[in-house]
Tab-separated table of C-alpha atoms and ligand atoms in Angstrom:
chain	number	residue	atom	x	y	z
A	1	MET	CA	88.030	113.846	38.997
A	2	THR	CA	90.232	110.801	39.538
A	3	PHE	CA	92.653	110.005	36.687
A	4	ARG	CA	91.602	106.892	34.744
A	5	ASP	CA	93.596	104.801	32.297
A	6	ALA	CA	92.663	103.232	28.947
A	7	SER	CA	91.179	100.219	30.770
A	8	ASP	CA	89.073	102.507	32.997
A	9	ARG	CA	91.166	101.717	36.076
A	10	GLU	CA	91.349	104.535	38.660
A	11	ILE	CA	94.906	105.783	39.135
A	12	THR	CA	95.269	106.839	42.755
A	13	TYR	CA	98.842	105.813	43.539
A	14	LEU	CA	102.005	107.589	42.384
A	15	ARG	CA	105.439	106.025	42.765
A	16	ILE	CA	108.269	108.524	42.638
A	17	SER	CA	111.860	107.444	42.202
A	18	LEU	CA	114.034	110.095	43.851
A	19	THR	CA	117.419	108.863	42.674
A	20	ASP	CA	119.041	106.031	40.731
A	21	ARG	CA	121.929	105.957	43.218
A	22	CYS	CA	122.264	103.304	45.874
A	23	ASN	CA	124.612	102.268	48.656
A	24	PHE	CA	123.847	98.563	47.933
A	25	ARG	CA	124.326	96.553	44.740
A	26	CYS	CA	121.667	93.841	44.997
A	27	VAL	CA	122.296	91.106	42.433
A	28	TYR	CA	118.747	91.260	41.047
A	29	CYS	CA	118.849	95.047	40.651
A	30	MET	CA	122.243	96.292	39.499
A	31	PRO	CA	125.765	95.196	38.636
A	32	ASP	CA	128.604	95.297	41.131
A	33	GLU	CA	130.740	97.869	39.356
A	34	ASN	CA	131.007	100.322	36.468
A	35	MET	CA	127.747	101.995	37.370
A	36	GLU	CA	127.107	105.234	35.540
A	37	TRP	CA	124.814	107.460	37.561
A	38	ILE	CA	122.420	110.021	36.139
A	39	PRO	CA	123.989	113.520	36.346
A	40	ARG	CA	122.443	115.487	39.214
A	41	ASP	CA	121.187	118.333	37.005
A	42	GLU	CA	118.990	115.865	35.113
A	43	ILE	CA	117.138	114.809	38.272
A	44	LEU	CA	113.774	116.458	38.986
A	45	THR	CA	114.041	119.193	41.616
A	46	PHE	CA	111.790	119.290	44.688
A	47	GLU	CA	109.999	122.328	43.214
A	48	GLU	CA	109.242	120.355	40.037
A	49	LEU	CA	108.064	117.354	42.022
A	50	GLU	CA	105.847	119.574	44.161
A	51	LEU	CA	104.280	121.095	41.053
A	52	ILE	CA	103.645	117.680	39.482
A	53	VAL	CA	102.162	116.283	42.692
A	54	SER	CA	99.912	119.348	43.067
A	55	VAL	CA	98.235	118.293	39.803
A	56	PHE	CA	97.787	114.712	40.992
A	57	ALA	CA	96.425	116.022	44.319
A	58	LYS	CA	93.565	117.678	42.435
A	59	HIS	CA	92.727	114.278	40.918
A	60	ASN	CA	92.207	112.415	44.196
A	61	LEU	CA	95.671	110.922	44.521
A	62	LYS	CA	95.575	108.752	47.657
A	63	ARG	CA	99.145	107.594	48.082
A	64	ILE	CA	102.707	108.431	47.109
A	65	ARG	CA	105.578	105.994	47.434
A	66	LEU	CA	109.129	107.343	47.493
A	67	THR	CA	111.591	104.863	46.092
A	68	GLY	CA	114.763	104.653	44.029
A	69	GLY	CA	117.679	103.633	43.968
A	70	GLU	CA	117.934	104.319	47.641
A	71	PRO	CA	115.580	107.223	48.401
A	72	LEU	CA	117.278	108.061	51.720
A	73	LEU	CA	120.364	109.117	49.738
A	74	ARG	CA	118.357	112.057	48.352
A	75	LYS	CA	119.230	115.129	50.434
A	76	GLY	CA	116.256	116.906	51.998
A	77	ILE	CA	113.816	113.989	51.727
A	78	CYS	CA	112.030	115.117	54.924
A	79	ASP	CA	111.395	118.533	53.390
A	80	LEU	CA	109.889	116.847	50.335
A	81	ILE	CA	107.593	114.728	52.507
A	82	ARG	CA	106.389	117.867	54.292
A	83	ARG	CA	105.682	119.561	50.937
A	84	PHE	CA	103.581	116.584	49.789
A	85	ARG	CA	101.664	116.458	53.081
A	86	ASN	CA	100.929	120.186	52.715
A	87	LEU	CA	99.368	119.404	49.321
A	88	GLY	CA	96.888	117.157	51.135
A	89	ILE	CA	98.455	113.756	50.384
A	90	ASP	CA	97.745	111.763	53.534
A	91	GLU	CA	99.603	108.549	52.755
A	92	ILE	CA	103.284	108.805	52.009
A	93	ALA	CA	105.241	105.577	51.928
A	94	LEU	CA	108.939	104.834	51.575
A	95	THR	CA	110.721	101.792	50.152
A	96	THR	CA	114.251	101.568	51.534
A	97	ASN	CA	117.078	99.146	52.211
A	98	ALA	CA	116.999	100.495	55.832
A	99	PHE	CA	120.735	101.218	55.978
A	100	LEU	CA	120.139	104.905	56.713
A	101	LEU	CA	117.061	104.444	58.904
A	102	PRO	CA	119.036	104.650	62.168
A	103	LYS	CA	119.859	108.237	61.140
A	104	PHE	CA	116.513	109.244	59.620
A	105	ALA	CA	113.646	107.288	61.200
A	106	ASP	CA	112.631	109.934	63.777
A	107	ALA	CA	112.849	112.829	61.315
A	108	LEU	CA	110.854	110.896	58.693
A	109	LYS	CA	108.086	110.238	61.202
A	110	LYS	CA	107.993	113.888	62.239
A	111	ALA	CA	107.904	115.018	58.593
A	112	GLY	CA	104.729	112.965	58.053
A	113	LEU	CA	105.899	109.721	56.443
A	114	THR	CA	103.179	107.130	57.085
A	115	HIS	CA	104.446	103.742	55.822
A	116	ILE	CA	107.807	102.002	55.429
A	117	ASN	CA	108.749	98.968	53.314
A	118	VAL	CA	112.202	97.473	53.739
A	119	SER	CA	114.048	95.168	51.345
A	120	PHE	CA	115.080	92.262	53.501
A	121	ASP	CA	116.347	89.066	51.911
A	122	SER	CA	118.468	87.388	54.553
A	123	LEU	CA	119.172	87.012	58.262
A	124	GLU	CA	122.622	85.550	57.686
A	125	PRO	CA	125.516	88.021	57.312
A	126	ASP	CA	127.230	86.002	54.554
A	127	THR	CA	124.070	85.525	52.513
A	128	PHE	CA	123.068	89.149	53.077
A	129	LYS	CA	126.469	90.174	51.692
A	130	LYS	CA	126.147	87.824	48.695
A	131	ILE	CA	122.817	89.391	47.716
A	132	SER	CA	123.266	93.069	48.609
A	133	ARG	CA	127.056	93.194	48.249
A	134	ASN	CA	127.007	95.157	51.489
A	135	GLN	CA	128.491	93.823	54.709
A	136	LYS	CA	126.347	95.543	57.290
A	137	LEU	CA	123.328	93.384	58.077
A	138	ASP	CA	123.546	94.720	61.666
A	139	ARG	CA	122.972	98.223	60.414
A	140	VAL	CA	119.819	97.108	58.542
A	141	LEU	CA	118.544	95.380	61.691
A	142	ASP	CA	119.211	98.602	63.638
A	143	GLY	CA	117.331	100.485	60.933
A	144	LEU	CA	114.271	98.289	61.395
A	145	GLN	CA	114.412	98.769	65.147
A	146	SER	CA	114.811	102.557	64.770
A	147	ALA	CA	111.738	102.684	62.554
A	148	GLN	CA	109.681	100.779	65.138
A	149	ASP	CA	111.035	102.977	67.937
A	150	ALA	CA	110.044	106.048	65.937
A	151	GLY	CA	106.457	104.757	65.888
A	152	PHE	CA	106.141	103.150	62.457
A	153	GLU	CA	103.799	100.152	62.627
A	154	ASN	CA	103.174	97.288	60.225
A	155	ILE	CA	106.531	97.731	58.516
A	156	LYS	CA	106.602	95.551	55.419
A	157	LEU	CA	109.611	93.415	54.567
A	158	ASN	CA	110.163	92.633	50.876
A	159	SER	CA	112.100	89.407	50.212
A	160	VAL	CA	113.288	88.167	46.841
A	161	ILE	CA	114.120	84.473	47.113
A	162	ILE	CA	116.978	83.248	44.914
A	163	ARG	CA	117.537	79.551	44.379
A	164	GLY	CA	120.724	78.266	45.991
A	165	ILE	CA	121.338	81.551	47.800
A	166	ASN	CA	118.594	82.342	50.330
A	167	ASP	CA	115.943	79.686	49.606
A	168	HIS	CA	116.917	77.898	52.839
A	169	GLU	CA	115.856	80.986	54.832
A	170	ILE	CA	112.161	81.108	53.966
A	171	LEU	CA	110.909	79.880	57.359
A	172	ASN	CA	113.526	81.955	59.242
A	173	LEU	CA	112.298	85.092	57.480
A	174	VAL	CA	108.698	84.225	58.374
A	175	THR	CA	109.665	83.630	62.020
A	176	PHE	CA	111.616	86.897	62.208
A	177	ALA	CA	108.728	88.891	60.714
A	178	ALA	CA	106.160	87.260	63.018
A	179	GLU	CA	108.261	87.887	66.143
A	180	ARG	CA	108.906	91.529	65.272
A	181	LYS	CA	105.364	92.189	64.014
A	182	HIS	CA	106.556	93.027	60.518
A	183	ILE	CA	104.569	92.001	57.436
A	184	LEU	CA	106.635	89.793	55.178
A	185	ARG	CA	106.045	89.748	51.435
A	186	PHE	CA	107.811	87.472	49.012
A	187	ILE	CA	108.441	89.183	45.673
A	188	GLU	CA	109.014	87.037	42.641
A	189	PHE	CA	112.121	88.025	40.713
A	190	MET	CA	111.187	90.172	37.699
A	191	PRO	CA	113.194	90.150	34.472
A	192	ILE	CA	113.814	93.874	34.490
A	193	GLY	CA	116.954	95.616	33.293
A	194	LEU	CA	120.271	93.903	33.458
A	195	GLY	CA	120.208	92.231	36.879
A	196	THR	CA	122.473	89.243	37.250
A	197	VAL	CA	120.048	86.576	38.477
A	198	TRP	CA	117.787	85.044	35.916
A	199	GLY	CA	115.363	82.272	34.926
A	200	ASP	CA	116.312	79.170	36.895
A	201	THR	CA	117.511	81.109	39.919
A	202	SER	CA	114.077	82.647	40.431
A	203	VAL	CA	111.897	80.689	42.857
A	204	PRO	CA	108.214	80.771	41.820
A	205	LEU	CA	105.983	81.881	44.669
A	206	GLY	CA	103.963	78.657	44.380
A	207	GLU	CA	107.102	76.788	45.391
A	208	ILE	CA	107.545	79.034	48.444
A	209	ARG	CA	103.912	78.410	49.446
A	210	GLN	CA	104.444	74.683	48.994
A	211	LYS	CA	107.492	74.774	51.296
A	212	LEU	CA	105.587	76.752	53.937
A	213	SER	CA	102.601	74.391	53.740
A	214	GLU	CA	104.951	71.539	54.610
A	215	GLN	CA	106.100	73.423	57.721
A	216	GLY	CA	102.783	74.714	59.066
A	217	ASN	CA	99.315	75.857	58.016
A	218	LEU	CA	99.051	78.283	55.124
A	219	VAL	CA	95.562	79.565	54.380
A	220	PRO	CA	94.610	82.147	51.718
A	221	GLU	CA	93.069	85.388	53.022
A	222	LYS	CA	89.604	85.946	51.604
A	223	LYS	CA	89.628	89.720	51.700
A	224	LYS	CA	92.094	91.885	49.789
A	225	MET	CA	94.602	93.696	52.011
A	226	GLY	CA	96.301	96.989	51.086
A	227	MET	CA	96.425	98.968	47.842
A	228	GLY	CA	99.181	96.931	46.221
A	229	PRO	CA	99.559	93.803	44.118
A	230	ALA	CA	100.277	91.461	47.068
A	231	ARG	CA	97.958	88.521	47.680
A	232	TYR	CA	97.903	87.570	51.351
A	233	TRP	CA	97.886	84.202	53.103
A	234	THR	CA	98.005	83.447	56.833
A	235	PHE	CA	100.730	81.181	58.141
A	236	SER	CA	100.771	79.475	61.525
A	237	SER	CA	102.680	76.606	63.100
A	238	ASN	CA	103.398	75.186	66.568
A	239	SER	CA	105.925	77.954	67.167
A	240	ILE	CA	104.494	80.795	65.051
A	241	SER	CA	101.132	82.388	65.833
A	242	PRO	CA	98.963	83.335	62.822
A	243	THR	CA	100.841	85.853	60.712
A	244	PRO	CA	100.015	87.386	57.308
A	245	ILE	CA	102.393	86.721	54.417
A	246	GLY	CA	102.145	88.570	51.121
A	247	PHE	CA	103.029	87.137	47.738
A	248	ILE	CA	103.801	89.485	44.860
A	249	SER	CA	104.068	87.671	41.613
A	250	ALA	CA	104.431	89.401	38.291
A	251	LEU	CA	105.122	86.216	36.370
A	252	SER	CA	103.317	83.236	37.799
A	253	SER	CA	100.115	85.171	38.484
A	254	CYS	CA	99.593	88.526	36.828
A	255	PHE	CA	98.286	91.304	39.114
A	256	CYS	CA	97.462	93.883	36.439
A	257	ASP	CA	93.641	93.835	36.724
A	258	ASP	CA	93.818	95.912	39.904
A	259	CYS	CA	96.564	98.253	38.708
A	260	ASN	CA	96.092	101.698	40.276
A	261	ARG	CA	99.502	103.241	39.726
A	262	ILE	CA	101.757	105.382	37.615
A	263	ARG	CA	105.455	106.115	38.062
A	264	ILE	CA	107.867	108.998	37.778
A	265	THR	CA	111.534	108.197	37.214
A	266	PRO	CA	114.327	110.343	38.711
A	267	THR	CA	114.689	112.259	35.429
A	268	GLY	CA	110.960	112.953	35.171
A	269	GLY	CA	109.979	110.098	32.894
A	270	LEU	CA	106.255	109.497	33.346
A	271	ARG	CA	105.918	105.744	33.088
A	272	ALA	CA	102.479	104.172	32.961
A	273	CYS	CA	103.727	100.612	33.552
A	274	LEU	CA	106.827	99.196	35.233
A	275	ALA	CA	107.288	96.750	32.371
A	276	ASP	CA	106.771	99.163	29.482
A	277	ASP	CA	109.761	101.308	28.504
A	278	ARG	CA	107.593	103.987	26.879
A	279	GLU	CA	107.914	107.171	28.960
A	280	GLU	CA	106.626	110.713	28.565
A	281	ASP	CA	109.432	113.221	29.172
A	282	LEU	CA	107.673	115.284	31.801
A	283	ALA	CA	110.849	117.155	32.802
A	284	THR	CA	111.495	118.569	29.329
A	285	LEU	CA	107.824	119.366	28.841
A	286	ILE	CA	107.449	121.385	32.026
A	287	ARG	CA	110.840	123.098	31.662
A	288	ALA	CA	109.683	124.417	28.278
A	289	GLU	CA	106.807	126.343	29.918
A	290	LYS	CA	107.230	129.703	31.656
A	291	THR	CA	104.375	129.964	34.154
A	292	ASP	CA	103.280	127.535	36.844
A	293	ALA	CA	99.789	127.523	35.369
A	294	ASP	CA	101.162	126.365	31.984
A	295	LYS	CA	103.431	123.814	33.604
A	296	LYS	CA	100.448	122.354	35.480
A	297	ARG	CA	98.370	122.266	32.297
A	298	VAL	CA	101.158	120.348	30.559
A	299	VAL	CA	101.417	117.883	33.452
A	300	GLU	CA	97.680	117.247	33.289
A	301	GLU	CA	97.728	116.715	29.500
A	302	THR	CA	100.777	114.459	29.713
A	303	VAL	CA	99.262	112.266	32.436
A	304	HIS	CA	96.104	111.832	30.343
A	305	ARG	CA	98.214	110.912	27.297
A	306	ALA	CA	100.339	108.386	29.206
A	307	LEU	CA	97.260	106.779	30.766
A	308	ALA	CA	95.458	106.599	27.417
A	309	ALA	CA	98.398	104.502	26.171
A	310	LYS	CA	98.640	102.284	29.269
A	311	LYS	CA	98.378	98.613	28.343
A	312	PRO	CA	95.817	96.374	30.077
A	313	SER	CA	98.646	94.183	31.408
A	314	HIS	CA	102.379	93.668	31.308
A	315	ASP	CA	103.955	91.006	29.120
A	316	PHE	CA	106.777	89.847	31.352
A	317	THR	CA	108.237	86.552	30.322
A	318	PHE	CA	111.428	84.605	30.855
A	319	ASP	CA	111.410	83.597	27.174
A	320	GLU	CA	113.314	86.675	26.130
A	321	GLU	CA	116.423	87.851	27.881
A	322	VAL	CA	115.004	91.048	29.347
A	323	ASN	CA	111.635	92.737	29.139
A	324	THR	CA	112.663	96.270	29.867
A	325	LEU	CA	116.085	97.695	29.301
A	326	LYS	CA	116.026	100.157	32.154
A	327	ARG	CA	117.200	98.792	35.454
A	328	MET	CA	114.887	98.611	38.451
A	329	HIS	CA	116.900	101.200	40.413
A	330	ALA	CA	116.545	103.709	37.546
A	331	ILE	CA	112.780	103.209	37.233
A	332	GLY	CA	111.905	102.951	40.903
A	333	GLY	CA	110.894	99.463	41.995
B	401	SAM	N1	116.528	100.702	47.524
B	401	SAM	C1	115.210	100.521	47.991
B	401	SAM	C2	114.994	99.084	48.429
B	401	SAM	O1	115.758	98.218	48.067
B	401	SAM	O2	114.019	98.860	49.134
B	401	SAM	C3	114.135	100.930	47.009
B	401	SAM	C4	114.333	100.614	45.576
B	401	SAM	S1	114.342	98.877	45.155
B	401	SAM	C5	114.543	98.959	43.410
B	401	SAM	C6	112.623	98.478	45.413
B	401	SAM	C7	112.280	97.020	45.475
B	401	SAM	O3	112.533	96.445	44.204
B	401	SAM	C8	113.077	96.194	46.488
B	401	SAM	O4	112.171	95.609	47.395
B	401	SAM	C9	113.760	95.137	45.663
B	401	SAM	O5	113.775	93.905	46.329
B	401	SAM	C10	112.907	95.099	44.421
B	401	SAM	N2	113.605	94.635	43.233
B	401	SAM	C11	114.699	95.155	42.625
B	401	SAM	N3	115.014	94.473	41.515
B	401	SAM	C12	114.081	93.486	41.402
B	401	SAM	C13	113.845	92.451	40.460
B	401	SAM	N4	114.604	92.290	39.378
B	401	SAM	N5	112.786	91.634	40.663
B	401	SAM	C14	111.975	91.783	41.743
B	401	SAM	N6	112.136	92.747	42.669
B	401	SAM	C15	113.188	93.582	42.500
B	402	SF4	FE1	119.734	99.372	45.945
B	402	SF4	FE2	117.225	98.671	46.430
B	402	SF4	FE3	118.404	98.014	44.099
B	402	SF4	FE4	119.171	96.818	46.324
B	402	SF4	S1	117.120	96.688	45.404
B	402	SF4	S2	120.536	97.694	44.758
B	402	SF4	S3	118.968	98.390	47.832
B	402	SF4	S4	117.939	100.027	44.798
């Protein structure tokens, strides 16, 4: 039977953060220096992840997303994807900054990865560097090309627009996505952890839609697309043929009614909501059991407990300084 939460929502989507480490330092996600990484022995092993996912597989899990930190920094990721596919999970998605895709795209495809989302905030090297604190935009562009060459279709680009930094690039990002047949989604900045952009620097998605409406036709899609929180519109102009654009807004329009997900942090924290710091310590609980059968029983009980406590919606707000103390890279965005 499918797992259900306290609001009777079906939970069919598991997001797994494989590491808190990253080769970028995006301003909205983590500070530039003095990062303290989780010790490696505290991170869930592949065997533990396989055991946990085997329980979800029995409860009609439809999709897994591998995220982080930067998930491609986790050694053996292709092996993990194969293990999940062998458990009968047909949709396995990856969220990545694309830097390592030139190296991994082919192997990921062969291992059975089905979907890729790429963080992509700028087409200008200087702006890209300001946001990601990494110099190699070219490498990210190569990564996108490698993924397409490997056969990945409908690659999604996630863009966070920051006032005064990349808000002049909105139409350029739309044009780039349309030309390359990527699906662009604008993500509203979320007040999570201790990122360094805040309140006024966040551009509400309504403002982005307004700007696009001034530069072409922007029409809301009637039918829901995908399993996620994005709401889609179609943009077209004299130079851009009709192209879908997603808008993911935690603050200006709450998407919780359709929530279908649960998360596992790198250290095995079972987190029912991105914005709620309460976590069940799945790692400690399963390590305390001796047999696989007992470990699986504990996973099942713990998932039920976490879902019974899942709130109907998040309470993100810019009124307080931060809404969750953990940073996005340590939860798995
Ligand atoms: N490193 C990978 C990447 O960047 O795609 C995966 C992890 S990253 C935490 C996942 C997504 O979270 C990215 O698309 C990023 O733009 C988004 N993100 C990080 N911090 C955010 C914040 N404070 N508000 C909104 N989105 C954020
Ligand atoms: Fe790394 Fe992704 Fe966070 Fe950027 S958003 S610092 S790429 S984890």
